[in-house]
XYZ file of C-alpha atoms in Angstrom:
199
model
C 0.000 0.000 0.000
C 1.086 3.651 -0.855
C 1.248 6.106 1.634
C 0.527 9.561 0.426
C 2.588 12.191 3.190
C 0.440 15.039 4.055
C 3.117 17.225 4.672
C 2.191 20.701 2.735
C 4.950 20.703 -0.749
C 6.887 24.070 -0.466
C 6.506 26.294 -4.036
C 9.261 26.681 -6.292
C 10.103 30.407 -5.732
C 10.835 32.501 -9.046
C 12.220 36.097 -9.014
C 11.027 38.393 -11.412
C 12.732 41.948 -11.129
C 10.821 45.415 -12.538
C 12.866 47.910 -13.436
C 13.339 51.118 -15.173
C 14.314 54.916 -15.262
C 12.334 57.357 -12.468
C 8.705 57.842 -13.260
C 8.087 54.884 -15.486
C 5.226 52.569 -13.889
C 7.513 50.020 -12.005
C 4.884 50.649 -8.868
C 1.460 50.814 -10.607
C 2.963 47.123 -12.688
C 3.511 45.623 -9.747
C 0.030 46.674 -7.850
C -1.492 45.626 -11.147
C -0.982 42.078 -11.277
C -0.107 41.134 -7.398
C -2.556 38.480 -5.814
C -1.999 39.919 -2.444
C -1.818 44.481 -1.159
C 1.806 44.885 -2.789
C 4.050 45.853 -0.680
C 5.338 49.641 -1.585
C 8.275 52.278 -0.008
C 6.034 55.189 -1.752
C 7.234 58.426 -0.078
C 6.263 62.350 -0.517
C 8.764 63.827 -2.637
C 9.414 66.983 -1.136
C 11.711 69.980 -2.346
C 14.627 68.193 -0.429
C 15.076 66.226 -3.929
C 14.700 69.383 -6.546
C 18.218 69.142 -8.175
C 18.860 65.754 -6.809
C 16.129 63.856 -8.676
C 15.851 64.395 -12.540
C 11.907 65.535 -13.161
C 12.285 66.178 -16.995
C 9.031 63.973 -18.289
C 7.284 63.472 -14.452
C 7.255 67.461 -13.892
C 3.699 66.064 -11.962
C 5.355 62.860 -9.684
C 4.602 63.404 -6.010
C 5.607 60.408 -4.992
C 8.424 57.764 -5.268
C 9.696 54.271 -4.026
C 12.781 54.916 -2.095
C 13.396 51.226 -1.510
C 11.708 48.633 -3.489
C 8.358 47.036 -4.190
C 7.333 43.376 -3.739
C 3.928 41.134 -4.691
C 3.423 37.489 -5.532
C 1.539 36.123 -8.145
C 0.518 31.905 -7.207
C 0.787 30.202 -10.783
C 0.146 26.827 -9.362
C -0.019 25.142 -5.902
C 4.293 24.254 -6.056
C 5.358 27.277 -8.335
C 5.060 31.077 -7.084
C 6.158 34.475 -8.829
C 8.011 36.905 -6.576
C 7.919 40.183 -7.859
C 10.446 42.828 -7.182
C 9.978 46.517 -8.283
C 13.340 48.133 -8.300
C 13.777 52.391 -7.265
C 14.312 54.263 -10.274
C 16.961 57.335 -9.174
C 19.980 56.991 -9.451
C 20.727 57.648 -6.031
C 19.250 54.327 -5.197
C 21.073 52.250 -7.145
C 22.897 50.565 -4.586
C 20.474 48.317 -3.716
C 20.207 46.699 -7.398
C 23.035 44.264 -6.987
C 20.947 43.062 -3.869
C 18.061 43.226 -5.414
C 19.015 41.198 -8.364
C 20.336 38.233 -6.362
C 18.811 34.808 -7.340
C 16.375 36.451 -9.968
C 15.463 34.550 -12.765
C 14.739 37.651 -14.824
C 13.490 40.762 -15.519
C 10.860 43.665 -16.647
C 12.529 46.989 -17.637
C 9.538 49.154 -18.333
C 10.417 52.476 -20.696
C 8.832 55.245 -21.844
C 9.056 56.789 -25.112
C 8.919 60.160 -24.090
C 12.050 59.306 -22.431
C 14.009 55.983 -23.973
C 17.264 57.170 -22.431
C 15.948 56.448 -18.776
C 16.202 52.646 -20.376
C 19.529 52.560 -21.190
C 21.280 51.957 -17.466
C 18.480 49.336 -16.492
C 19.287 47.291 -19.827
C 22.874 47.788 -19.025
C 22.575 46.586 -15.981
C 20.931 42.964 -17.066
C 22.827 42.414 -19.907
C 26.301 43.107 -17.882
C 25.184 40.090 -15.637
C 23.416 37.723 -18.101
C 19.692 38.497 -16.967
C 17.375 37.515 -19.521
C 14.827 40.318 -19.741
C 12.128 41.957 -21.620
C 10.957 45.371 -22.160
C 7.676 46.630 -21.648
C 7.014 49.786 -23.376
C 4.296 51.595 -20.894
C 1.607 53.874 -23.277
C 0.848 56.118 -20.705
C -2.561 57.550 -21.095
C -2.808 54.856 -24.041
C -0.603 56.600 -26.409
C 1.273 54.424 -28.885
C 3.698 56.944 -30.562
C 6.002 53.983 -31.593
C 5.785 50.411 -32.314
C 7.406 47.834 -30.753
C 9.688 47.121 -33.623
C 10.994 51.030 -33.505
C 11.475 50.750 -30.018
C 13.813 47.538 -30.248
C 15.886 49.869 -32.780
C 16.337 52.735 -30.888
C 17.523 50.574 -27.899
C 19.623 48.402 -29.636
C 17.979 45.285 -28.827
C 18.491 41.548 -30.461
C 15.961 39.924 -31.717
C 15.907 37.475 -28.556
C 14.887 40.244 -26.124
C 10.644 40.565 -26.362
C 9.710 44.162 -26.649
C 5.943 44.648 -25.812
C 3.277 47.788 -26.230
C 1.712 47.321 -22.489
C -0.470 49.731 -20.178
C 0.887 48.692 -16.859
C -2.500 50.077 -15.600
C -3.886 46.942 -16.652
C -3.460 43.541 -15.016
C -4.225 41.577 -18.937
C -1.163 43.934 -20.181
C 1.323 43.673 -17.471
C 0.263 39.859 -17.173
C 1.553 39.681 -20.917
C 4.848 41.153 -20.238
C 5.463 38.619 -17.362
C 4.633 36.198 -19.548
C 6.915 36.790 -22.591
C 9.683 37.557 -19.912
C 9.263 33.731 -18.788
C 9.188 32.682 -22.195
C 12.789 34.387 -22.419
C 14.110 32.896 -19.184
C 12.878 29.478 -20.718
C 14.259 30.199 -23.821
C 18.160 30.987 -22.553
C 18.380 28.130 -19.987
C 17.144 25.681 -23.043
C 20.068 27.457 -25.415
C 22.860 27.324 -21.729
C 21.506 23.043 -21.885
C 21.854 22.245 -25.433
C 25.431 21.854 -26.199
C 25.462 19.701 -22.576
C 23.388 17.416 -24.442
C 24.572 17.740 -28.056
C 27.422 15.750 -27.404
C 25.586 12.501 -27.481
């Protein structure tokens, strides 16, 4: 006779980092799609950071993550999503390499009005082999460029998924996540295959 243990299976844990200049929708993403109140450092900006934080584009921000922001997304009963919403100024940049330990991959949201925020969070993944995938965030549902222009401007292969998203929306930000695993998947397949093309 089988016994079947009742002791409860622990989840898989994945790490999904979301990333991106100052301003860009890392927060709202992460609120979005979370199964469970995010976690969120919000705080009042206040005229401490005029000339310290860079408001070209977000002359309107009042408020801004100063450490990080966290929710979990249950895909099944053994395998949960760990999300991880990364500060966006510079002066908090420190805590990326912390941050990024053990994560599987990640979102770097941009903006068009603003594609040069992008280029230090790209930097940053490809410098330590994180796959990753950009979500382009139409802000007020404005699509001024196409996915395709986007991946031009920032130099991207064509491995990297580049996505038109509203982070407003759970569907949309959902979709990013998605094509983000698919390009996690998609790496540690191409890492395996010469292990097992010997044979």
């Amino acid at each position: 006779m089988v016994s079947v243990s009742s002791e409860p299976v622990m989840p898989t844990a994945l790490k999904i980092l979301i990333a991106g200049g100052f301003g860009v929708g890392k927060t709202t993403m992460v609120g979005s799609v979370s199964e469970v109140p995010p976690l969120e450092t919000e705080e009042r900006m206040t005229a401490v950071s005029l000339g310290v934080d860079d408001l070209s584009g977000v002359e309107g921000k009042k408020s801004t993550t100063v450490a990080m922001d966290f929710g979990r997304i249950t895909i099944a009963p053994e395998l949960v999503l760990y999300l991880f919403g990364t500060p966006g100024q510079d002066r908090f940049w420190f805590m990326w390499d912390d941050l990024a330990t053990g994560a599987l991959a990640a979102v770097v949201l941009a903006d068009t009005r603003r594609l040069d925020a992008s280029f230090a969070s790209i930097d940053f993944f490809e410098a330590r082999d994180i796959p990753f995938a950009v979500g382009v965030n139409c802000f007020d549902g404005r699509r001024d460029c196409s996915a395709e222009q986007v991946r031009a401007a920032l130099d991207l292969g064509p491995s990297t998924p580049v996505l038109l998203c509203d982070v407003r929306d759970r569907g949309s930000s959902k979709s990013v996540l998605l094509a983000v695993l698919e390009a996690a998947r998609a790496q540690a397949a191409a890492r395996l295959a010469p292990l097992g093309g010997g044979r």
